[in-house]
XYZ file of C-alpha atoms in Angstrom:
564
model
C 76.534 130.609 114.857
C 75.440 133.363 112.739
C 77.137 133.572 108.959
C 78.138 136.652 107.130
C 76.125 136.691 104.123
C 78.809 137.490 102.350
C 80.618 134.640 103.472
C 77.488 132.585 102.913
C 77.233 132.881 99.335
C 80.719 133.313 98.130
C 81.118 129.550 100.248
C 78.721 128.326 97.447
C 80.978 129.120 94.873
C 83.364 127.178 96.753
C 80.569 124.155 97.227
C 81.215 121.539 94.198
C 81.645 118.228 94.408
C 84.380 116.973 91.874
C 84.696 113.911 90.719
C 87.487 111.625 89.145
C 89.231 110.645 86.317
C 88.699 107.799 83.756
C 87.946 104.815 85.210
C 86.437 100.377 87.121
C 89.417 98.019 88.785
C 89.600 99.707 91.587
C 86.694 101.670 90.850
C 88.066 102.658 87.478
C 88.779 99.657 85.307
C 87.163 96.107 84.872
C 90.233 93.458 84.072
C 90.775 92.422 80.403
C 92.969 94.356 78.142
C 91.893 93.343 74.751
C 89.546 90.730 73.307
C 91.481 87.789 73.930
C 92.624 88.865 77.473
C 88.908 89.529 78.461
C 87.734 86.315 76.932
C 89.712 84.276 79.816
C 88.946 85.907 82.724
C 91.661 88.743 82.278
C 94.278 86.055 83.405
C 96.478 86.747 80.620
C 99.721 88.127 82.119
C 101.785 85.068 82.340
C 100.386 84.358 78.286
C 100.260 88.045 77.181
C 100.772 86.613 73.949
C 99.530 89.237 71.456
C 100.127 93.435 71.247
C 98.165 94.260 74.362
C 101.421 92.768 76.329
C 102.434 96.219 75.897
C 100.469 97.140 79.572
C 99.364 93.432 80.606
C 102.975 92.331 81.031
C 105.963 93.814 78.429
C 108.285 91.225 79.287
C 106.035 88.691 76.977
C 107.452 90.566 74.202
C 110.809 89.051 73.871
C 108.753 86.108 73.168
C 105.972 87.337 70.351
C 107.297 85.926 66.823
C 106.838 88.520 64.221
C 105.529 91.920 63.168
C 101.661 91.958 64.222
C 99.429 94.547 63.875
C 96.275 95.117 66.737
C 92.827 96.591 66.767
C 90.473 95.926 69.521
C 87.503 97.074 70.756
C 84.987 96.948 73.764
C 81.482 97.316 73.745
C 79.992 97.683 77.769
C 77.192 98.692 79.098
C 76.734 99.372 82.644
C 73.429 100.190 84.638
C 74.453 101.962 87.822
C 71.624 103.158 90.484
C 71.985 104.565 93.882
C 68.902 104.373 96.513
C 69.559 107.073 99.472
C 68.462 105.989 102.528
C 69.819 109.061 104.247
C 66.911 111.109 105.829
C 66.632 114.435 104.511
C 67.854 117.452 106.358
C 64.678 120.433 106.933
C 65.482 124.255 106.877
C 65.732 124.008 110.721
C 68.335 121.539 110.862
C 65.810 119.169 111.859
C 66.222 115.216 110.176
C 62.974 113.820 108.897
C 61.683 110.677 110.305
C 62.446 108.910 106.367
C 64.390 109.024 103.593
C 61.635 111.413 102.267
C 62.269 114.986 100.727
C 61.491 117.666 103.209
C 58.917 120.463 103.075
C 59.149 122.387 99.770
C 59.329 119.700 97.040
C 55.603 118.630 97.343
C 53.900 115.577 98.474
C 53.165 112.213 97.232
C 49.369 110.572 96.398
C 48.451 110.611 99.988
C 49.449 113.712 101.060
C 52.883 112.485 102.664
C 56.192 113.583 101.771
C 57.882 112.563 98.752
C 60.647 109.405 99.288
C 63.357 109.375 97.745
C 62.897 107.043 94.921
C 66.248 105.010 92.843
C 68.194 106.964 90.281
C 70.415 105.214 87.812
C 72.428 105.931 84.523
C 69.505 105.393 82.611
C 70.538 108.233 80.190
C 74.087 106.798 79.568
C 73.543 103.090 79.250
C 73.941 102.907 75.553
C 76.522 100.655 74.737
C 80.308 102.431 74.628
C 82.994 101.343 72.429
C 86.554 101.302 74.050
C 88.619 100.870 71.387
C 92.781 99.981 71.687
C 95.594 99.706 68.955
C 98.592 97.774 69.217
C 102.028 96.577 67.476
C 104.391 94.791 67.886
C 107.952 93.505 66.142
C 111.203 92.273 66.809
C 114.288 93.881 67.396
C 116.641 90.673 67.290
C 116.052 87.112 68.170
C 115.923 87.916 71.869
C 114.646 91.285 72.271
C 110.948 92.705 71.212
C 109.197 96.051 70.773
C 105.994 97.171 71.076
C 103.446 100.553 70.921
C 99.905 100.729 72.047
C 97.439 103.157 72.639
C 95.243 102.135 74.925
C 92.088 103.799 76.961
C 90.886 102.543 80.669
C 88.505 100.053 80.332
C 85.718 102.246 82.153
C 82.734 103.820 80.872
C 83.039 107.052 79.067
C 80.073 108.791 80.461
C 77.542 109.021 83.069
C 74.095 111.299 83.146
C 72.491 110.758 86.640
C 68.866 112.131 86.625
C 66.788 111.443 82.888
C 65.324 115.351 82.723
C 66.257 118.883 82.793
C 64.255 121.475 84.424
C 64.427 125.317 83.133
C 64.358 128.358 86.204
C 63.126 131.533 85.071
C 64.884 134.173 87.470
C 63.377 137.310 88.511
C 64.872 139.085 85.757
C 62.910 136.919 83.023
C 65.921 134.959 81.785
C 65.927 131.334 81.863
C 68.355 128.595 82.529
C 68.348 124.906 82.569
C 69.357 122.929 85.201
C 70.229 119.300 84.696
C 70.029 116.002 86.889
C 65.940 115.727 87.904
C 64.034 112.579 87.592
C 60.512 111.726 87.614
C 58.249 112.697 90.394
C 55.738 109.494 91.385
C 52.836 109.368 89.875
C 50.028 111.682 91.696
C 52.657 113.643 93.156
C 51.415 117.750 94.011
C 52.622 120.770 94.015
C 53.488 122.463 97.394
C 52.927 126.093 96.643
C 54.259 128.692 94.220
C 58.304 128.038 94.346
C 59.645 128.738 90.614
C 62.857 126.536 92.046
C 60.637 123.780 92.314
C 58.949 122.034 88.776
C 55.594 120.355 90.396
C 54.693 124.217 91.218
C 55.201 124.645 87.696
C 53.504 122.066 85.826
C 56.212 119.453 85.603
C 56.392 116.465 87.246
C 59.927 116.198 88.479
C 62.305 115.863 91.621
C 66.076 116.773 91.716
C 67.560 113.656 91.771
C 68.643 112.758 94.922
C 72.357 111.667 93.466
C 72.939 115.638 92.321
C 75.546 116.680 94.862
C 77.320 113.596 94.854
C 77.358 113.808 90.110
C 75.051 115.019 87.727
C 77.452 114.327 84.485
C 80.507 113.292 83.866
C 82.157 112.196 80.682
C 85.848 111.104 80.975
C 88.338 110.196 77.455
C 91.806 109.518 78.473
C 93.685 107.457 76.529
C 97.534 105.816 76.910
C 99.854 106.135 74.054
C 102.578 103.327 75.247
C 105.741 101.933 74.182
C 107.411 99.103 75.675
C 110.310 96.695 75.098
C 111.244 92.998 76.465
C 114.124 91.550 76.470
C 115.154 87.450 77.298
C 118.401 87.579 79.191
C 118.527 84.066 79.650
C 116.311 81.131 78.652
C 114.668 80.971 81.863
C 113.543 84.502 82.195
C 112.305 87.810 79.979
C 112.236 91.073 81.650
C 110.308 94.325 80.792
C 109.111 98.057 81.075
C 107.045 100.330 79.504
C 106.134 104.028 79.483
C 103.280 105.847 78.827
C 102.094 109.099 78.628
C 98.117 109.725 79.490
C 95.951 111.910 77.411
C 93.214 113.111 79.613
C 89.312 115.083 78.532
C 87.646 115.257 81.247
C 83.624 116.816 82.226
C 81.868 117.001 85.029
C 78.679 118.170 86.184
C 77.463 118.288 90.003
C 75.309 120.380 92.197
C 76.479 123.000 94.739
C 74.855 123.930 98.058
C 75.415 126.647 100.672
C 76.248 127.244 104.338
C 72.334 127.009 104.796
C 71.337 123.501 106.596
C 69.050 121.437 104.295
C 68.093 120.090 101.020
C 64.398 122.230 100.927
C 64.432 124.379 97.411
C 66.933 127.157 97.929
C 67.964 129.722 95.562
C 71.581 129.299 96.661
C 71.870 125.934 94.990
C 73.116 125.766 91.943
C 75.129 123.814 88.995
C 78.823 123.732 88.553
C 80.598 122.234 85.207
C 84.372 121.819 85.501
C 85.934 120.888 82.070
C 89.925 120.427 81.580
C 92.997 118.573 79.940
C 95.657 117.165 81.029
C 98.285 116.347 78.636
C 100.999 113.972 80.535
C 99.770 112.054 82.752
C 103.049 109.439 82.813
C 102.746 105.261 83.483
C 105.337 103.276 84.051
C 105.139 99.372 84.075
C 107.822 96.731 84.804
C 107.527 92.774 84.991
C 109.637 89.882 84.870
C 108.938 86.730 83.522
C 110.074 83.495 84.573
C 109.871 80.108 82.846
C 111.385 77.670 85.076
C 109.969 74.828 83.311
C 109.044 74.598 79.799
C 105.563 73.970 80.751
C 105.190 76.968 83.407
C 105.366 80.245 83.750
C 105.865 83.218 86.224
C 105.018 85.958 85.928
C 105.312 89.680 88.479
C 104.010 92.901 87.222
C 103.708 96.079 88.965
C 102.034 99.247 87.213
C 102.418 102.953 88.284
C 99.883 105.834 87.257
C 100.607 109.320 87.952
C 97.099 111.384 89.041
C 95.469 112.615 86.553
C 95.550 116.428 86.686
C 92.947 118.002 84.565
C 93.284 122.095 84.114
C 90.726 123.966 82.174
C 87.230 126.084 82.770
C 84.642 126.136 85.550
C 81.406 127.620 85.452
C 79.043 127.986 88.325
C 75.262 128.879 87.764
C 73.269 129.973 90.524
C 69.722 130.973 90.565
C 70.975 134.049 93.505
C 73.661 135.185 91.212
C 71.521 135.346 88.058
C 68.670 137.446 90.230
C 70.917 139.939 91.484
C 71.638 141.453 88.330
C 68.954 143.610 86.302
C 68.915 141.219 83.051
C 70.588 138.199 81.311
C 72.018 135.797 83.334
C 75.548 136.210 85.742
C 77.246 133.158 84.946
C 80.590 132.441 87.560
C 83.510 132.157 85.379
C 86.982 130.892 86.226
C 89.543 128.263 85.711
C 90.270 124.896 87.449
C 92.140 121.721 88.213
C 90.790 118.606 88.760
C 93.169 116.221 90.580
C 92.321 112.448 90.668
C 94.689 109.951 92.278
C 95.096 105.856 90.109
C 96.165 102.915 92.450
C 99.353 101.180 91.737
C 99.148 97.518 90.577
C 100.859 94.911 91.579
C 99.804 91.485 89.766
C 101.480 87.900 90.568
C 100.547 85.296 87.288
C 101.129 81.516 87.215
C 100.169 79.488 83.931
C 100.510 75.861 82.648
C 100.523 75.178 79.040
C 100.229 71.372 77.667
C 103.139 72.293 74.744
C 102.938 70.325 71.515
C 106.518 71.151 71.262
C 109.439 73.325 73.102
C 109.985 76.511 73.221
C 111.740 77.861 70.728
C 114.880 80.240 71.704
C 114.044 82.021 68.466
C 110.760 83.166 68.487
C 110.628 83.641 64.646
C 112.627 80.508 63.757
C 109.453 77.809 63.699
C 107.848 80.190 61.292
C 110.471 80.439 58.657
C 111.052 76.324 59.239
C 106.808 75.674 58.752
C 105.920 78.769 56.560
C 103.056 79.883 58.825
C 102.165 81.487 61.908
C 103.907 79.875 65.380
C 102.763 81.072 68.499
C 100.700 79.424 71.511
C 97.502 78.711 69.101
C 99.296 76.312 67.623
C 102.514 74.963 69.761
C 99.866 74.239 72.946
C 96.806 71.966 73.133
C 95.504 73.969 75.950
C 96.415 75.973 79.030
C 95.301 77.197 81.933
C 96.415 80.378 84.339
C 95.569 82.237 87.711
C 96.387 85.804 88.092
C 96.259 87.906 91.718
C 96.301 91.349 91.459
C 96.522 93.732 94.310
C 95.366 97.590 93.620
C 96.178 99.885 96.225
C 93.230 101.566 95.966
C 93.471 103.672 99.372
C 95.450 106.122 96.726
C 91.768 107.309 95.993
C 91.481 109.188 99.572
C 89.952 112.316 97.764
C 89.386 113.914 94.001
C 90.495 117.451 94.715
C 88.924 121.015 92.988
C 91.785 123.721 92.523
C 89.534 126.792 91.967
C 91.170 129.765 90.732
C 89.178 133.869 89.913
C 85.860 132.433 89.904
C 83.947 135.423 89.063
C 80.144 136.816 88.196
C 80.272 137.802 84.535
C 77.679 141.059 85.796
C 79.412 141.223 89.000
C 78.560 140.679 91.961
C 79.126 142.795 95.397
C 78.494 139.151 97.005
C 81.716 137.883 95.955
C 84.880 138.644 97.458
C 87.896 140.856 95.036
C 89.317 138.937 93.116
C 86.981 136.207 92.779
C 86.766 132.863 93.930
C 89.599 131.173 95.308
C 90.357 127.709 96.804
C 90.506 123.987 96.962
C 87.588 121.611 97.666
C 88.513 117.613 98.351
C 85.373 115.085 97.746
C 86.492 112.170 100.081
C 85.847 108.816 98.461
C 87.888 106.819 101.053
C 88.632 103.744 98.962
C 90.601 100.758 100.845
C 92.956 98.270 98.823
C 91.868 95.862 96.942
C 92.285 91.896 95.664
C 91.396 91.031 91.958
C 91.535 87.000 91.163
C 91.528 86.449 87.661
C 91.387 82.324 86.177
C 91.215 80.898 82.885
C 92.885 79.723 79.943
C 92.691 78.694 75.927
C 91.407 75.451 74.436
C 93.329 75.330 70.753
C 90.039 72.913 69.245
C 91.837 73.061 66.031
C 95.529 74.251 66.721
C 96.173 77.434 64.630
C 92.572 78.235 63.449
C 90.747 78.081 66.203
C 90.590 78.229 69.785
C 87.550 78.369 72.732
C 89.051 80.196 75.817
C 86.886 80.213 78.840
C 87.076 82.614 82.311
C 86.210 83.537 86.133
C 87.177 86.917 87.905
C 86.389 87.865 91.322
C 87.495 91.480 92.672
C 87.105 92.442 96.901
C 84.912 95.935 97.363
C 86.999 99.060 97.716
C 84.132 100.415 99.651
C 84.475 98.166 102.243
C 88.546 97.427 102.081
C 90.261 93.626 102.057
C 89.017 91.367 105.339
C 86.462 94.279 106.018
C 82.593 94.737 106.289
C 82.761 98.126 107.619
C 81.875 100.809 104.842
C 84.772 103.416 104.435
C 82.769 105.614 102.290
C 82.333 106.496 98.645
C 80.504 108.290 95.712
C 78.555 107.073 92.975
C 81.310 108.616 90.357
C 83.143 105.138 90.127
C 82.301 102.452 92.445
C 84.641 100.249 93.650
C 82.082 97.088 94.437
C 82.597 93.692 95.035
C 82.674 92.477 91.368
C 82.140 89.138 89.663
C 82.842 88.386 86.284
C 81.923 85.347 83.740
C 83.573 85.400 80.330
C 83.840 83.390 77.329
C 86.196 84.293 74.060
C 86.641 82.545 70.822
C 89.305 83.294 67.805
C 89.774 81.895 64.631
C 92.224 82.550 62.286
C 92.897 82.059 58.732
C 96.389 82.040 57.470
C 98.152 85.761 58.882
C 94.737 86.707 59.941
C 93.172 86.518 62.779
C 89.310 87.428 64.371
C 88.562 87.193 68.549
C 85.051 87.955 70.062
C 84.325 87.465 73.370
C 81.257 88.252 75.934
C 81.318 89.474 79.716
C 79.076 90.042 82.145
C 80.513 91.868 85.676
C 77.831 91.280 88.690
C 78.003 93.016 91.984
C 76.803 92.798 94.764
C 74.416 96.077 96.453
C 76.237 97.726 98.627
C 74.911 99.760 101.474
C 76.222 102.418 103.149
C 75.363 103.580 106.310
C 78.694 105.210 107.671
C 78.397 108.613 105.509
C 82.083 109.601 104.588
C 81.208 111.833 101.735
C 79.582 115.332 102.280
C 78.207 118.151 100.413
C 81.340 120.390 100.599
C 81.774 123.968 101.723
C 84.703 126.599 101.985
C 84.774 130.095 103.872
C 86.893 131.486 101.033
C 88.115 134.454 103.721
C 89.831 132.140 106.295
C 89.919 129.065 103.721
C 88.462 126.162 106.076
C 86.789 123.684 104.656
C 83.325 123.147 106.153
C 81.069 119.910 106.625
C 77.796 119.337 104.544
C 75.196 116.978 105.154
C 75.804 113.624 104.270
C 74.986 112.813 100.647
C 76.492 109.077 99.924
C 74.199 106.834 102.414
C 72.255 104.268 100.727
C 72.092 101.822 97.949
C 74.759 101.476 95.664
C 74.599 98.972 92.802
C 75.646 98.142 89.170
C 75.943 95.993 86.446
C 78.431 95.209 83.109
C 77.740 93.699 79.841
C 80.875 93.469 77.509
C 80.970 92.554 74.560
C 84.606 92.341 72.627
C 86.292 92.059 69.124
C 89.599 92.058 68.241
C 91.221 91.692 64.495
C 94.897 91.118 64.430
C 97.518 90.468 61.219
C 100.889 88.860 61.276
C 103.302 89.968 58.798
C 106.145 87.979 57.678
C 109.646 87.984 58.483
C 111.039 89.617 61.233
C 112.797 92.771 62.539
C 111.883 94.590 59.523
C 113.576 91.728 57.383
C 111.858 89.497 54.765
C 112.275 85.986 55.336
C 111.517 82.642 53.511
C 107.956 82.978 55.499
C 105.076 81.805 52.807
């Protein structure tokens, strides 16, 4: 079928690969909210016994003694590489016999094509601070209050691809283009291509990840407030609402209607950046204690998409050439639209109790003049936590492009600009999250050893499934393992947590496609295929490390007591 060139080019526009919004469960969050949460495992919902109770489970606070204050922080670090394994497409339409590149990038030592070699985060591995505040007081003796504000756990940002490579156009400008990686070593030139760098003198490769993300750097944070309340003795009920703060970047490479991955000057560089300022949460739970020993605990948690609107900006190496001089940068706006699963988490603890509950959470503390809560009313306890994310929510992170335009003009876009909506499937499938562990009190209210095990099912593949459904290297949604340990002390009012993770999971390879390099006709607005970009290798790994400081003030509800 023969393409209008007109068509063809203004499609390219159309051609970028979004990506999502802040987040690992699920693909966006690892469990643990908090240093003392992450410390056991992130089975803390049925405990949720300091201010991060707020999102883990807001029933526990008609049960918190006090006014406390919060400040926690995570430090992770996560190496994430992707190994294609997809052959490469030629100009022809013909697939080569390898995962190699085809004709135009050079060849290797011997003479062969280049394979495609591993990219990972290398650039963006430094270790991120997640940071979370938190307090918490009482209203009367059987109702609580709380206000967080509290970011995914997730990484911040990602840089796929550890170089940049600068084009000069024909009109002597130059512009950098990032995401390339280093060529192997005695890798040559293949002729006199200014698109590609070993015909220049450099020894680099577009990294093989670039139309699935170049860049992305995500801060969204939840400013949350939440009350409990204890109806009866034998259960506490909850809710909490928040409102999402959302910065979001992202960098990916576009591609047009033409068949291949050789050097083309039709492929370019898009950067869509954009806010969204409400992004609204609601959780609810219910506690039950039907012993004084157990608890029960249900929570289910509700996040809106995240829908970030703001600039886009598409560079193209044909765009900047058809102008006399300076470069004819696409300009226009955009919104970014990124579906969250909903949570649903079931949470079962035992506590060996020194002594009973109290019906007045505040009333020990005036009677012994210190700090009463679980450090010091429980030898030990243990809990088990099931959550299930229904991460098939994550179908596809949508691109709302509106008057994308050349800044020189150009006759090779239709009036009006740009205009459109491109969908990046991802294809996630539900998920199960086990979370175990529990607190050791070695000496009851100054310190305690807390110990943990979670285990989350891969959203690539779906619950009961070995079948790969798909997905992008943006936020991967593998089979995850997690080992943590936590420790506090505290002296008096004040209290110190650390705790270390480490999240393993297991390579998984796809060999089913499901994402494509995307393209839109923006004259009869169909949205056409690409060649697959998202079989192969995908792999990662988390190191956490976590502190937490948190004060207790005295009295309660505002109200001084006899607390010393």
């Amino acid at each position: 079928m023969r393409i209008h060139p007109l068509a063809k080019t203004s499609a390219v526009a159309l051609a970028i690969l979004g990506a999502s919004s802040s987040a690992n469960a699920g693909g966006y969050e690892f469990p643990g909210d908090g240093a003392r949460a992450i410390g056991r495992g992130g089975a803390f919902a049925a405990r949720a016994d300091d201010p991060m109770a707020v999102v883990v489970n807001p029933a526990g606070l008609a049960a918190m003694p006090g006014t406390q204050i919060w400040a926690s922080a995570h430090l992770s670090s996560a190496k994430d590489c992707f190994t294609r394994d997809h052959p490469g497409v030629a100009a022809d339409g013909t697939t080569e016999t390898a995962p190699r590149w085809p004709a135009g990038w050079g060849q290797d030592a011997s003479g062969s094509r280049i394979a495609y070699t591993q990219v990972c985060n290398d650039e963006s591995r430094r270790f991120t601070p997640i940071p979370s505040l938190g307090i918490t007081w009482r209203v009367s003796r059987r109702v609580g209050m709380g206000f967080a504000l509290i970011p995914p756990n997730s990484q911040l940002g990602q840089r796929w691809g550890s170089n940049a490579y600068t084009v000069t156009t024909t009109n002597g400008s130059e512009r950098g283009y990032q995401g390339y990686v280093d060529a192997p070593a005695g890798s040559a030139a293949a002729g006199s291509n200014p698109l590609v760098p070993l015909d220049n003198g450099q020894s680099l490769l577009p990294a093989s990840t670039r139309f699935q993300l170049v860049e992305r750097t995500v801060l969204v944070a939840y400013p949350t407030l939440a009350v409990g309340a204890k109806p009866f003795r034998w259960m506490q009920i909850g809710a909490a609402l928040g409102w999402g703060v959302a910065d979001v970047r992202f960098v990916t490479n576009i591609r047009n209607l033409v068949p291949g991955e050789e050097p083309n000057v039709l492929e370019g560089q898009a950067v869509a950046k954009g806010r969204d300022w409400f992004a609204p949460r609601l959780i609810v739970s219910v506690h039950f204690i039907p012993h004084d020993n157990l608890d029960i605990v249900g929570v289910f948690r509700w996040d809106d998409a995240i829908r970030a609107s703001g600039d886009l900006e598409v560079a193209l190496p044909a765009i900047d050439n058809g102008v006399d001089a300076g470069l004819n940068t696409l300009r226009g706006s955009s919104t970014l639209v990124a579906p969250r699963p909903w949570w649903l988490t079931f949470g079962i603890r035992y506590a060996d109790r020194v002594r009973p509950r109290p019906d007045d959470p505040d009333a020990p503390g005036r009677q012994s003049g210190r700090v009463e809560d679980p450090m010091t009313s429980e030898r030990w306890d243990i809990e088990a936590n099931l959550v299930y994310e229904r991460s098939r929510q994550v179908e596809s992170l949508d691109l709302e492009i509106r008057g994308l335009e050349a800044e020189q003009g150009s006759a090779l876009l239709p009036p009006g600009g740009v205009n459109g909506t491109v969908g990046l499937r991802h294809n996630w499938q539900d998920q199960l999250s086990l979370r175990l562990g529990g607190d050791w009190n070695a000496i009851p209210g100054k310190l305690a050893a807390r110990a943990g095990f979670s285990y989350e099912t891969s959203g690539f593949t779906g619950i009961g499934s070995k079948a790969s459904k798909g997905g992008t290297i943006d936020f991967m949604p593998l089979q995850r393992f997690g080992l943590h340990l936590g420790l506090t002390g505290r002296i008096k009012r004040a209290e110190l947590t650390g705790a270390f993770t480490y999240f393993w999971h297991t390579t998984h390879h796809n060999r089913n496609g499901g994402t494509e390099q995307l393209v839109v006709d923006p004259f009869t607005g169909v949205q056409l295929p690409g060649d697959t970009v998202n079989n192969g290798a995908f792999s990662s790994r988390i190191v956490v490390g976590s502190i937490a400081f948190r004060y207790f003030f005295k009295g309660w509800g505002g109200r001084v007591s006899a607390f010393r």
